[in-house]
């Protein structure tokens, strides 16, 4: 994804990304979508940006569209964080003043009033087995009166149903734990584990790790949640 962002910014024959999961076939992800402005964002993203305040950490910043809005339109102190060095270079070239390439679990040294994780922000948790590790890390990065704004999608709708409305869910794990693969220019990344959470599962995990949680926006099967200490 970082390579696609880099190619698009530098006009180096960019192509659309293709994504697939363990329960879905190839799907096109237009690379220009990662460079969208506020008016082109969905209502969950827009609400998260409107609620953001103080010193902000944007986790999984991508091409920096969320960070740029908060920095330029709301005059907030924003740090863009992404695991991809190429994505962070593009963030900097687009004008994001503070941008770092790092894994969130390895990042430390600062605390924030708002932490945003958008475009299925729960994905970075990888699996239910690792969710406590990520929540404990986020807890250390959040100021006492701060907030985490995170979105997810309940993907139960993607599974087949019987005539009585029962859902056929594979045995052996939580249905929102998927293998996720990104393809670009004929090359593929190694599959990563990506976590889609229903609200109640997210709520239980958040409360087990010292957070209060509320659902701020619902948009069909997706939602934005606000977490506070």
Coordinates of N, CA and C in Angstrom, one line a residue:
X1 N 0.8 -1.2 0.0 CA 0.0 0.0 0.0 C 0.9 1.3 0.0
X2 N 2.0 1.2 0.7 CA 2.9 2.3 0.7 C 3.5 2.6 -0.6
X3 N 3.8 1.5 -1.4 CA 4.3 1.7 -2.7 C 3.3 2.4 -3.6
X4 N 2.0 2.0 -3.5 CA 1.0 2.6 -4.3 C 0.8 4.0 -4.0
X5 N 0.8 4.4 -2.7 CA 0.7 5.8 -2.3 C 1.9 6.6 -2.9
X6 N 3.1 6.0 -2.8 CA 4.3 6.7 -3.3 C 4.2 6.9 -4.8
X7 N 3.8 5.9 -5.6 CA 3.6 6.0 -7.0 C 2.6 7.0 -7.4
X8 N 1.5 7.0 -6.7 CA 0.4 8.0 -7.0 C 0.9 9.4 -6.8
X9 N 1.5 9.6 -5.7 CA 2.0 11.0 -5.4 C 3.0 11.5 -6.4
X10 N 3.9 10.6 -6.8 CA 5.0 11.0 -7.8 C 4.6 10.7 -9.2
X11 N 3.3 10.3 -9.5 CA 2.9 10.0 -10.8 C 3.7 9.0 -11.5
X12 N 4.1 7.9 -10.8 CA 5.0 6.9 -11.3 C 4.1 5.7 -11.8
X13 N 3.2 5.9 -12.8 CA 2.4 4.9 -13.3 C 1.6 4.1 -12.2
X14 N 0.9 4.8 -11.4 CA 0.2 4.2 -10.3 C -0.9 3.3 -10.8
X15 N -1.2 2.2 -10.1 CA -2.3 1.3 -10.4 C -3.2 1.2 -9.2
X16 N -4.5 0.8 -9.4 CA -5.3 0.6 -8.2 C -4.8 -0.7 -7.5
X17 N -5.0 -0.6 -6.2 CA -4.7 -1.8 -5.3 C -5.9 -2.8 -5.4
X18 N -5.5 -4.0 -5.2 CA -6.5 -5.1 -5.1 C -6.4 -5.7 -3.7
X19 N -7.5 -5.9 -3.0 CA -7.5 -6.6 -1.7 C -8.4 -7.8 -1.7
X20 N -8.0 -8.7 -0.9 CA -8.9 -9.9 -0.7 C -8.7 -10.4 0.7
X21 N -9.7 -11.1 1.2 CA -9.7 -11.7 2.5 C -10.0 -13.2 2.5
X22 N -9.9 -13.8 3.6 CA -10.2 -15.3 3.6 C -11.6 -15.6 3.4
X23 N -12.5 -14.6 3.4 CA -13.9 -14.8 3.1 C -14.5 -14.0 2.0
X24 N -13.6 -13.3 1.2 CA -14.0 -12.5 0.1 C -13.1 -12.5 -1.0
X25 N -13.6 -12.3 -2.2 CA -12.7 -12.4 -3.4 C -12.1 -11.0 -3.7
X26 N -11.3 -10.9 -4.7 CA -10.5 -9.7 -5.1 C -11.5 -8.5 -5.2
X27 N -11.1 -7.4 -4.6 CA -11.8 -6.2 -4.7 C -10.9 -5.0 -5.0
X28 N -11.3 -4.1 -5.8 CA -10.5 -3.0 -6.2 C -10.5 -1.9 -5.2
X29 N -9.4 -1.3 -4.9 CA -9.3 -0.2 -4.0 C -8.5 0.9 -4.8
X30 N -9.3 1.9 -5.3 CA -8.6 3.0 -6.1 C -7.6 3.7 -5.2
X31 N -6.4 3.9 -5.7 CA -5.4 4.5 -4.9 C -5.7 6.0 -4.6
X32 N -6.4 6.6 -5.5 CA -6.8 8.0 -5.3 C -7.7 8.2 -4.1
X33 N -8.4 7.1 -3.7 CA -9.3 7.1 -2.5 C -8.5 7.5 -1.3
X34 N -7.2 7.1 -1.2 CA -6.4 7.3 -0.1 C -5.9 8.8 0.0
X35 N -6.2 9.6 -1.0 CA -5.8 11.0 -1.0 C -7.1 11.9 -1.0
X36 N -8.2 11.3 -0.6 CA -9.5 12.1 -0.6 C -9.5 13.2 0.4
X37 N -10.3 14.2 0.2 CA -10.4 15.3 1.1 C -11.6 15.1 2.0
X38 N -11.9 16.0 2.9 CA -12.9 15.9 3.9 C -14.3 15.6 3.3
X39 N -14.6 16.3 2.3 CA -15.9 16.2 1.6 C -16.1 14.8 1.0
X40 N -15.0 14.1 0.7 CA -15.1 12.8 0.1 C -15.1 11.7 1.1
X41 N -14.9 12.0 2.4 CA -14.8 11.0 3.4 C -16.2 10.6 3.8
X42 N -16.4 9.4 4.4 CA -17.7 8.9 4.9 C -18.0 9.6 6.2
X43 N -19.2 9.4 6.6 CA -19.7 10.2 7.8 C -19.0 9.8 9.1
X44 N -18.5 8.5 9.1 CA -17.8 8.1 10.3 C -16.5 8.8 10.4
X45 N -15.7 8.9 9.3 CA -14.5 9.6 9.3 C -14.7 11.1 9.6
X46 N -15.7 11.7 9.0 CA -16.0 13.1 9.2 C -16.3 13.4 10.7
X47 N -17.1 12.5 11.3 CA -17.4 12.7 12.7 C -16.2 12.6 13.6
X48 N -15.4 11.6 13.3 CA -14.1 11.4 14.1 C -13.3 12.7 14.0
X49 N -13.1 13.2 12.9 CA -12.3 14.4 12.7 C -12.9 15.6 13.4
X50 N -14.2 15.7 13.3 CA -14.9 16.8 14.0 C -14.7 16.7 15.5
X51 N -14.7 15.5 16.1 CA -14.6 15.3 17.5 C -13.1 15.4 18.0
X52 N -12.2 15.3 17.1 CA -10.8 15.4 17.5 C -10.4 16.7 18.1
X53 N -9.6 16.7 19.2 CA -9.2 17.9 19.8 C -7.8 17.7 20.5
X54 N -7.2 18.8 20.8 CA -5.9 18.8 21.5 C -4.8 18.2 20.6
X55 N -3.9 17.5 21.3 CA -2.8 16.9 20.6 C -3.2 15.5 20.1
X56 N -3.0 15.2 18.8 CA -3.6 14.1 18.2 C -2.6 13.1 17.7
X57 N -2.8 11.8 17.8 CA -2.1 10.8 17.2 C -3.0 10.1 16.2
X58 N -2.5 10.1 14.9 CA -3.2 9.4 13.8 C -2.5 8.1 13.5
X59 N -3.1 7.0 14.0 CA -2.5 5.7 13.8 C -2.9 5.0 12.5
X60 N -2.0 4.6 11.7 CA -2.3 4.1 10.4 C -2.6 5.2 9.4
X61 N -1.8 6.2 9.4 CA -2.1 7.5 8.7 C -2.1 7.4 7.2
X62 N -1.5 6.3 6.6 CA -1.6 6.2 5.1 C -1.0 7.4 4.4
X63 N -1.7 8.0 3.5 CA -1.3 9.1 2.8 C -1.4 10.4 3.5
X64 N -2.0 10.4 4.7 CA -2.0 11.6 5.6 C -3.2 12.4 5.4
X65 N -4.3 11.9 4.8 CA -5.5 12.8 4.6 C -6.1 13.2 5.9
X66 N -6.3 12.3 6.8 CA -6.9 12.7 8.1 C -6.0 13.7 8.9
X67 N -4.7 13.4 8.9 CA -3.7 14.3 9.6 C -3.7 15.7 9.0
X68 N -3.7 15.8 7.7 CA -3.7 17.1 7.0 C -4.9 17.9 7.4
X69 N -6.1 17.3 7.4 CA -7.3 18.0 7.7 C -7.2 18.6 9.2
X70 N -6.8 17.7 10.1 CA -6.7 18.2 11.5 C -5.6 19.3 11.7
X71 N -4.5 19.1 11.0 CA -3.4 20.1 11.1 C -3.8 21.4 10.4
X72 N -4.3 21.3 9.2 CA -4.5 22.6 8.4 C -5.9 23.2 8.6
X73 N -6.9 22.4 8.8 CA -8.3 23.0 9.0 C -8.6 23.3 10.4
X74 N -8.1 22.5 11.4 CA -8.4 22.7 12.8 C -7.3 23.2 13.6
X75 N -6.1 23.3 12.9 CA -4.9 23.9 13.6 C -4.5 23.1 14.8
X76 N -4.6 21.7 14.7 CA -4.3 20.9 15.8 C -2.8 20.4 15.7
X77 N -2.2 20.0 16.8 CA -0.9 19.4 16.8 C -1.1 17.9 16.5
X78 N -0.7 17.5 15.3 CA -1.0 16.1 14.9 C 0.3 15.3 14.6
X79 N 0.4 14.1 15.1 CA 1.5 13.2 14.7 C 0.9 12.1 13.9
X80 N 1.4 11.9 12.6 CA 1.0 10.8 11.8 C 1.9 9.6 12.0
X81 N 1.3 8.5 12.2 CA 2.1 7.3 12.5 C 1.7 6.2 11.5
X82 N 2.6 5.6 10.8 CA 2.3 4.5 9.9 C 3.5 3.5 9.9
X83 N 3.2 2.2 9.7 CA 4.2 1.2 9.7 C 5.0 1.3 8.3
X84 N 4.5 2.0 7.3 CA 5.1 2.0 6.0 C 6.0 3.3 5.9
X85 N 7.3 3.1 5.7 CA 8.1 4.3 5.4 C 7.7 5.1 4.2
X86 N 7.3 4.5 3.1 CA 6.9 5.2 1.9 C 5.7 6.0 2.2
X87 N 4.7 5.5 3.0 CA 3.5 6.3 3.3 C 3.9 7.5 4.1
X88 N 4.8 7.4 5.1 CA 5.2 8.5 5.9 C 6.0 9.5 5.1
X89 N 6.8 9.1 4.1 CA 7.5 10.1 3.2 C 6.5 10.9 2.5
X90 N 5.4 10.3 2.0 CA 4.4 11.0 1.2 C 3.6 11.9 2.2
X91 N 3.4 11.5 3.4 CA 2.7 12.4 4.4 C 3.6 13.7 4.5
X92 N 4.9 13.5 4.7 CA 5.8 14.7 4.8 C 5.8 15.5 3.6
X93 N 5.8 14.9 2.4 CA 5.8 15.7 1.2 C 4.5 16.4 1.0
X94 N 3.4 15.9 1.5 CA 2.1 16.6 1.4 C 2.0 17.7 2.4
X95 N 2.9 17.8 3.4 CA 2.8 18.9 4.3 C 2.5 18.5 5.7
X96 N 2.4 17.2 6.1 CA 2.3 16.8 7.5 C 3.5 17.2 8.2
X97 N 3.4 18.0 9.2 CA 4.6 18.5 9.9 C 5.3 17.4 10.8
X98 N 4.5 16.5 11.4 CA 5.1 15.5 12.2 C 4.6 14.2 11.8
X99 N 5.5 13.3 11.3 CA 5.2 12.0 10.8 C 6.3 11.0 11.1
X100 N 5.9 9.8 11.6 CA 6.9 8.8 12.0 C 6.5 7.5 11.4
X101 N 7.5 6.7 10.9 CA 7.2 5.3 10.5 C 7.6 4.4 11.7
X102 N 6.6 3.7 12.3 CA 6.9 2.9 13.4 C 5.6 2.0 13.6
X103 N 5.8 0.8 14.2 CA 4.8 0.0 14.7 C 4.2 0.6 16.0
X104 N 2.9 0.7 16.2 CA 2.4 1.3 17.4 C 2.9 0.7 18.7
X105 N 3.1 -0.6 18.6 CA 3.6 -1.3 19.8 C 5.0 -0.9 20.2
X106 N 5.7 -0.4 19.3 CA 7.1 0.1 19.5 C 7.2 1.6 19.8
X107 N 6.1 2.3 19.7 CA 6.2 3.7 19.8 C 6.0 4.1 21.2
X108 N 6.7 5.1 21.7 CA 6.6 5.6 23.1 C 7.1 7.0 23.2
X109 N 7.0 7.6 24.3 CA 7.7 8.9 24.6 C 6.7 10.1 24.6
X110 N 5.5 9.9 24.1 CA 4.6 11.0 24.0 C 3.2 10.5 24.5
X111 N 2.4 11.4 24.9 CA 1.0 11.1 25.2 C 0.1 12.1 24.5
X112 N -1.2 11.7 24.3 CA -2.1 12.5 23.4 C -3.5 12.7 24.0
X113 N -4.1 13.8 23.5 CA -5.5 14.0 24.0 C -6.5 13.3 23.1
X114 N -6.2 13.0 21.9 CA -7.0 12.3 20.9 C -6.1 11.3 20.2
X115 N -6.6 10.0 20.1 CA -6.0 9.0 19.3 C -7.0 8.6 18.3
X116 N -6.7 8.6 17.0 CA -7.7 8.2 16.0 C -7.1 6.9 15.3
X117 N -8.0 6.0 15.0 CA -7.7 4.8 14.2 C -8.9 4.6 13.3
X118 N -8.7 4.9 12.0 CA -9.9 5.0 11.1 C -9.6 4.0 9.9
X119 N -10.6 3.9 9.1 CA -10.6 2.9 8.0 C -10.5 1.5 8.6
X120 N -11.5 1.1 9.4 CA -11.5 -0.1 10.2 C -10.3 -0.2 11.1
X121 N -10.3 0.8 12.0 CA -9.2 1.0 12.9 C -8.9 -0.2 13.8
X122 N -9.9 -1.1 14.1 CA -9.7 -2.3 14.9 C -8.8 -3.3 14.2
X123 N -8.6 -3.1 12.9 CA -7.8 -4.1 12.1 C -6.5 -4.3 12.7
X124 N -5.8 -3.3 13.2 CA -4.4 -3.4 13.6 C -4.3 -4.3 14.9
X125 N -5.4 -4.5 15.5 CA -5.4 -5.4 16.7 C -5.0 -6.9 16.3
X126 N -5.2 -7.2 15.1 CA -4.8 -8.5 14.5 C -5.8 -9.6 14.9
X127 N -5.9 -9.9 16.2 CA -6.8 -11.0 16.6 C -7.3 -10.7 18.1
X128 N -8.3 -11.5 18.5 CA -8.8 -11.3 19.8 C -7.7 -11.7 20.9
X129 N -6.8 -12.6 20.5 CA -5.7 -13.0 21.4 C -4.7 -11.8 21.7
X130 N -4.7 -10.9 20.8 CA -3.7 -9.8 20.9 C -4.3 -8.5 21.3
X131 N -5.6 -8.4 21.4 CA -6.3 -7.2 21.6 C -6.0 -6.5 22.9
X132 N -5.7 -7.3 24.0 CA -5.4 -6.7 25.3 C -4.0 -6.0 25.2
X133 N -3.1 -6.6 24.4 CA -1.8 -5.9 24.3 C -1.9 -4.6 23.6
X134 N -2.7 -4.5 22.6 CA -2.9 -3.2 21.9 C -3.6 -2.2 22.8
X135 N -4.7 -2.6 23.5 CA -5.4 -1.7 24.4 C -4.5 -1.2 25.5
X136 N -3.7 -2.1 26.1 CA -2.8 -1.6 27.1 C -1.8 -0.6 26.6
X137 N -1.3 -0.8 25.4 CA -0.4 0.2 24.8 C -1.2 1.5 24.6
X138 N -2.4 1.5 24.0 CA -3.1 2.7 23.8 C -3.4 3.4 25.1
X139 N -3.6 2.7 26.2 CA -3.9 3.3 27.5 C -2.7 4.1 27.9
X140 N -1.5 3.6 27.7 CA -0.3 4.4 28.1 C -0.1 5.6 27.3
X141 N -0.6 5.7 26.0 CA -0.4 6.8 25.1 C -1.5 7.9 25.3
X142 N -2.5 7.6 26.1 CA -3.6 8.5 26.2 C -3.5 9.4 27.4
X143 N -3.7 10.7 27.3 CA -3.8 11.5 28.5 C -5.0 11.2 29.3
X144 N -5.0 11.6 30.6 CA -6.0 11.2 31.5 C -7.4 11.5 31.1
X145 N -7.6 12.7 30.5 CA -8.9 13.1 30.0 C -9.1 13.0 28.5
X146 N -8.2 12.1 27.9 CA -8.2 12.0 26.5 C -9.3 11.0 25.9
X147 N -9.3 10.9 24.6 CA -10.2 10.0 23.9 C -9.6 9.2 22.8
X148 N -10.1 8.0 22.6 CA -9.7 7.2 21.4 C -10.9 7.2 20.5
X149 N -10.8 7.5 19.2 CA -11.9 7.4 18.3 C -11.5 6.3 17.3
X150 N -12.3 5.2 17.2 CA -11.9 4.1 16.4 C -13.2 3.5 15.8
X151 N -13.0 3.1 14.5 CA -14.1 2.5 13.8 C -13.9 1.1 13.5
X152 N -15.0 0.4 13.2 CA -15.0 -1.0 12.8 C -16.3 -1.4 12.1
X153 N -16.3 -2.6 11.5 CA -17.5 -3.1 10.8 C -17.8 -4.5 11.4
X154 N -19.1 -4.7 11.7 CA -19.5 -6.1 12.0 C -19.8 -6.8 10.7
X155 N -18.9 -7.8 10.4 CA -19.0 -8.5 9.1 C -19.9 -9.7 9.1
X156 N -20.8 -9.8 10.1 CA -21.7 -10.9 10.2 C -22.5 -11.0 8.9
X157 N -22.8 -9.9 8.3 CA -23.6 -9.9 7.1 C -23.0 -10.6 5.9
X158 N -21.7 -10.9 6.0 CA -21.0 -11.5 4.9 C -21.2 -13.0 4.9
X159 N -21.7 -13.6 5.9 CA -21.9 -15.0 6.0 C -23.3 -15.5 5.6
X160 N -23.3 -16.7 5.0 CA -24.6 -17.2 4.6 C -25.6 -17.5 5.7
X161 N -26.8 -17.4 5.4 CA -27.9 -17.7 6.4 C -28.8 -18.8 6.0
X162 N -29.4 -19.5 6.9 CA -30.3 -20.5 6.6 C -31.7 -19.9 6.5
X163 N -32.7 -20.7 6.1 CA -34.0 -20.2 5.9 C -34.7 -19.6 7.1
X164 N -34.2 -19.9 8.3 CA -34.7 -19.4 9.5 C -34.0 -18.2 10.0
X165 N -33.0 -17.7 9.2 CA -32.2 -16.6 9.6 C -30.9 -16.9 10.4
X166 N -30.7 -18.1 10.7 CA -29.4 -18.5 11.4 C -28.2 -18.3 10.5
X167 N -27.1 -17.9 11.1 CA -25.9 -17.6 10.3 C -24.9 -18.8 10.4
X168 N -24.4 -19.1 9.2 CA -23.3 -20.2 9.1 C -22.0 -19.5 9.4
X169 N -21.5 -19.7 10.6 CA -20.2 -19.1 11.0 C -19.2 -20.3 11.1
X170 N -18.0 -20.1 10.5 CA -17.0 -21.2 10.6 C -16.6 -21.4 12.1
X171 N -16.4 -22.7 12.5 CA -15.9 -23.0 13.8 C -14.5 -22.7 14.0
X172 N -14.0 -22.6 15.2 CA -12.6 -22.5 15.4 C -12.0 -21.0 15.6
X173 N -12.9 -20.1 16.0 CA -12.4 -18.7 16.2 C -13.5 -17.7 16.0
X174 N -13.1 -16.5 16.3 CA -14.1 -15.4 16.1 C -14.2 -15.0 14.6
X175 N -15.5 -14.8 14.2 CA -15.7 -14.6 12.7 C -15.1 -13.4 12.2
X176 N -14.7 -12.4 13.0 CA -14.1 -11.2 12.5 C -12.6 -11.2 12.3
X177 N -12.0 -12.4 12.6 CA -10.6 -12.5 12.4 C -10.3 -13.1 11.0
X178 N -9.7 -12.2 10.1 CA -9.6 -12.6 8.7 C -8.1 -12.5 8.3
X179 N -7.7 -13.3 7.3 CA -6.5 -13.1 6.6 C -6.7 -12.1 5.5
X180 N -5.9 -11.1 5.5 CA -6.0 -9.9 4.6 C -4.8 -9.8 3.7
X181 N -5.0 -9.7 2.4 CA -3.9 -9.7 1.4 C -4.1 -8.4 0.5
X182 N -3.0 -7.7 0.3 CA -3.0 -6.6 -0.6 C -2.1 -6.9 -1.8
X183 N -2.7 -6.7 -3.0 CA -2.0 -6.9 -4.3 C -1.7 -5.6 -5.0
X184 N -0.5 -5.4 -5.6 CA -0.2 -4.2 -6.3 C 0.8 -4.5 -7.4
X185 N 0.4 -4.1 -8.6 CA 1.3 -4.3 -9.8 C 1.8 -5.8 -9.9
X186 N 0.9 -6.7 -9.7 CA 1.2 -8.1 -9.8 C 2.0 -8.7 -8.7
X187 N 2.2 -8.0 -7.7 CA 2.9 -8.5 -6.5 C 2.0 -8.5 -5.3
X188 N 2.2 -9.4 -4.4 CA 1.3 -9.5 -3.2 C 2.1 -9.5 -1.9
X189 N 1.6 -8.8 -0.9 CA 2.2 -8.9 0.4 C 1.9 -10.2 1.0
X190 N 2.6 -10.6 2.1 CA 2.3 -11.7 2.9 C 0.9 -11.4 3.5
X191 N 0.1 -12.4 3.7 CA -1.2 -12.2 4.3 C -1.0 -11.7 5.8
X192 N -1.8 -10.7 6.2 CA -1.8 -10.3 7.6 C -3.1 -10.6 8.2
X193 N -3.1 -10.7 9.5 CA -4.3 -11.0 10.3 C -5.0 -9.6 10.6
X194 N -6.2 -9.5 10.2 CA -6.9 -8.2 10.3 C -8.2 -8.5 11.1
X195 N -8.5 -7.6 12.0 CA -9.7 -7.9 12.9 C -10.8 -6.9 12.7
X196 N -12.0 -7.5 12.3 CA -13.2 -6.7 12.3 C -14.0 -7.0 13.5
X197 N -14.5 -6.0 14.3 CA -15.2 -6.3 15.5 C -16.6 -5.8 15.5
X198 N -17.5 -6.6 16.1 CA -18.8 -6.1 16.4 C -18.7 -5.2 17.6
X199 N -19.7 -4.4 17.8 CA -19.6 -3.4 18.9 C -19.5 -4.1 20.3
X200 N -20.3 -5.1 20.5 CA -20.3 -5.7 21.9 C -18.9 -6.4 22.2
X201 N -18.3 -7.0 21.2 CA -17.0 -7.6 21.4 C -16.0 -6.5 21.7
X202 N -16.0 -5.4 21.0 CA -15.1 -4.3 21.2 C -15.4 -3.7 22.6
X203 N -16.6 -3.6 23.0 CA -17.0 -3.0 24.3 C -16.4 -3.9 25.4
X204 N -16.6 -5.2 25.3 CA -16.1 -6.1 26.4 C -14.6 -5.9 26.5
X205 N -13.9 -5.9 25.4 CA -12.4 -5.8 25.4 C -12.0 -4.5 26.0
X206 N -12.6 -3.4 25.6 CA -12.3 -2.1 26.1 C -12.5 -2.0 27.6
X207 N -13.6 -2.4 28.1 CA -13.9 -2.3 29.5 C -13.0 -3.2 30.3
X208 N -12.6 -4.3 29.8 CA -11.6 -5.2 30.5 C -10.2 -4.5 30.6
X209 N -10.0 -3.5 29.8 CA -8.7 -2.8 29.8 C -8.8 -1.4 30.4
X210 N -9.8 -1.1 31.1 CA -9.9 0.2 31.8 C -10.5 1.3 31.1
X211 N -11.3 1.0 30.0 CA -11.9 2.1 29.2 C -13.4 2.1 29.4
X212 N -14.0 3.3 29.3 CA -15.4 3.4 29.0 C -15.6 3.6 27.5
X213 N -16.7 3.2 27.0 CA -16.9 3.2 25.6 C -18.3 3.6 25.2
X214 N -18.5 4.3 24.2 CA -19.8 4.7 23.7 C -19.8 4.6 22.1
X215 N -20.9 4.2 21.6 CA -21.1 4.2 20.1 C -21.5 5.6 19.7
X216 N -20.7 6.3 18.8 CA -21.0 7.7 18.5 C -21.7 7.8 17.2
X217 N -21.4 6.9 16.2 CA -22.1 6.9 14.9 C -22.3 5.5 14.5
X218 N -23.4 5.2 13.9 CA -23.7 3.9 13.2 C -24.0 4.2 11.8
X219 N -23.4 3.5 10.9 CA -23.6 3.6 9.4 C -23.7 2.2 8.8
X220 N -25.0 1.7 8.7 CA -25.2 0.3 8.3 C -24.5 -0.6 9.3
X221 N -23.6 -1.4 8.8 CA -22.9 -2.4 9.7 C -21.6 -1.8 10.3
X222 N -21.3 -0.6 10.0 CA -20.1 0.0 10.5 C -20.4 1.0 11.6
X223 N -19.4 1.3 12.5 CA -19.7 2.2 13.6 C -18.4 2.9 14.0
X224 N -18.6 4.1 14.7 CA -17.5 4.8 15.3 C -17.7 4.8 16.8
X225 N -16.6 4.4 17.5 CA -16.7 4.3 19.0 C -15.7 5.3 19.6
X226 N -16.1 5.8 20.8 CA -15.3 6.7 21.5 C -14.9 6.1 22.8
X227 N -13.7 6.0 23.1 CA -13.2 5.4 24.4 C -12.5 6.4 25.2
X228 N -12.8 6.3 26.5 CA -12.1 7.2 27.5 C -11.7 6.4 28.7
X229 N -10.7 6.9 29.5 CA -10.3 6.1 30.6 C -11.3 6.1 31.7

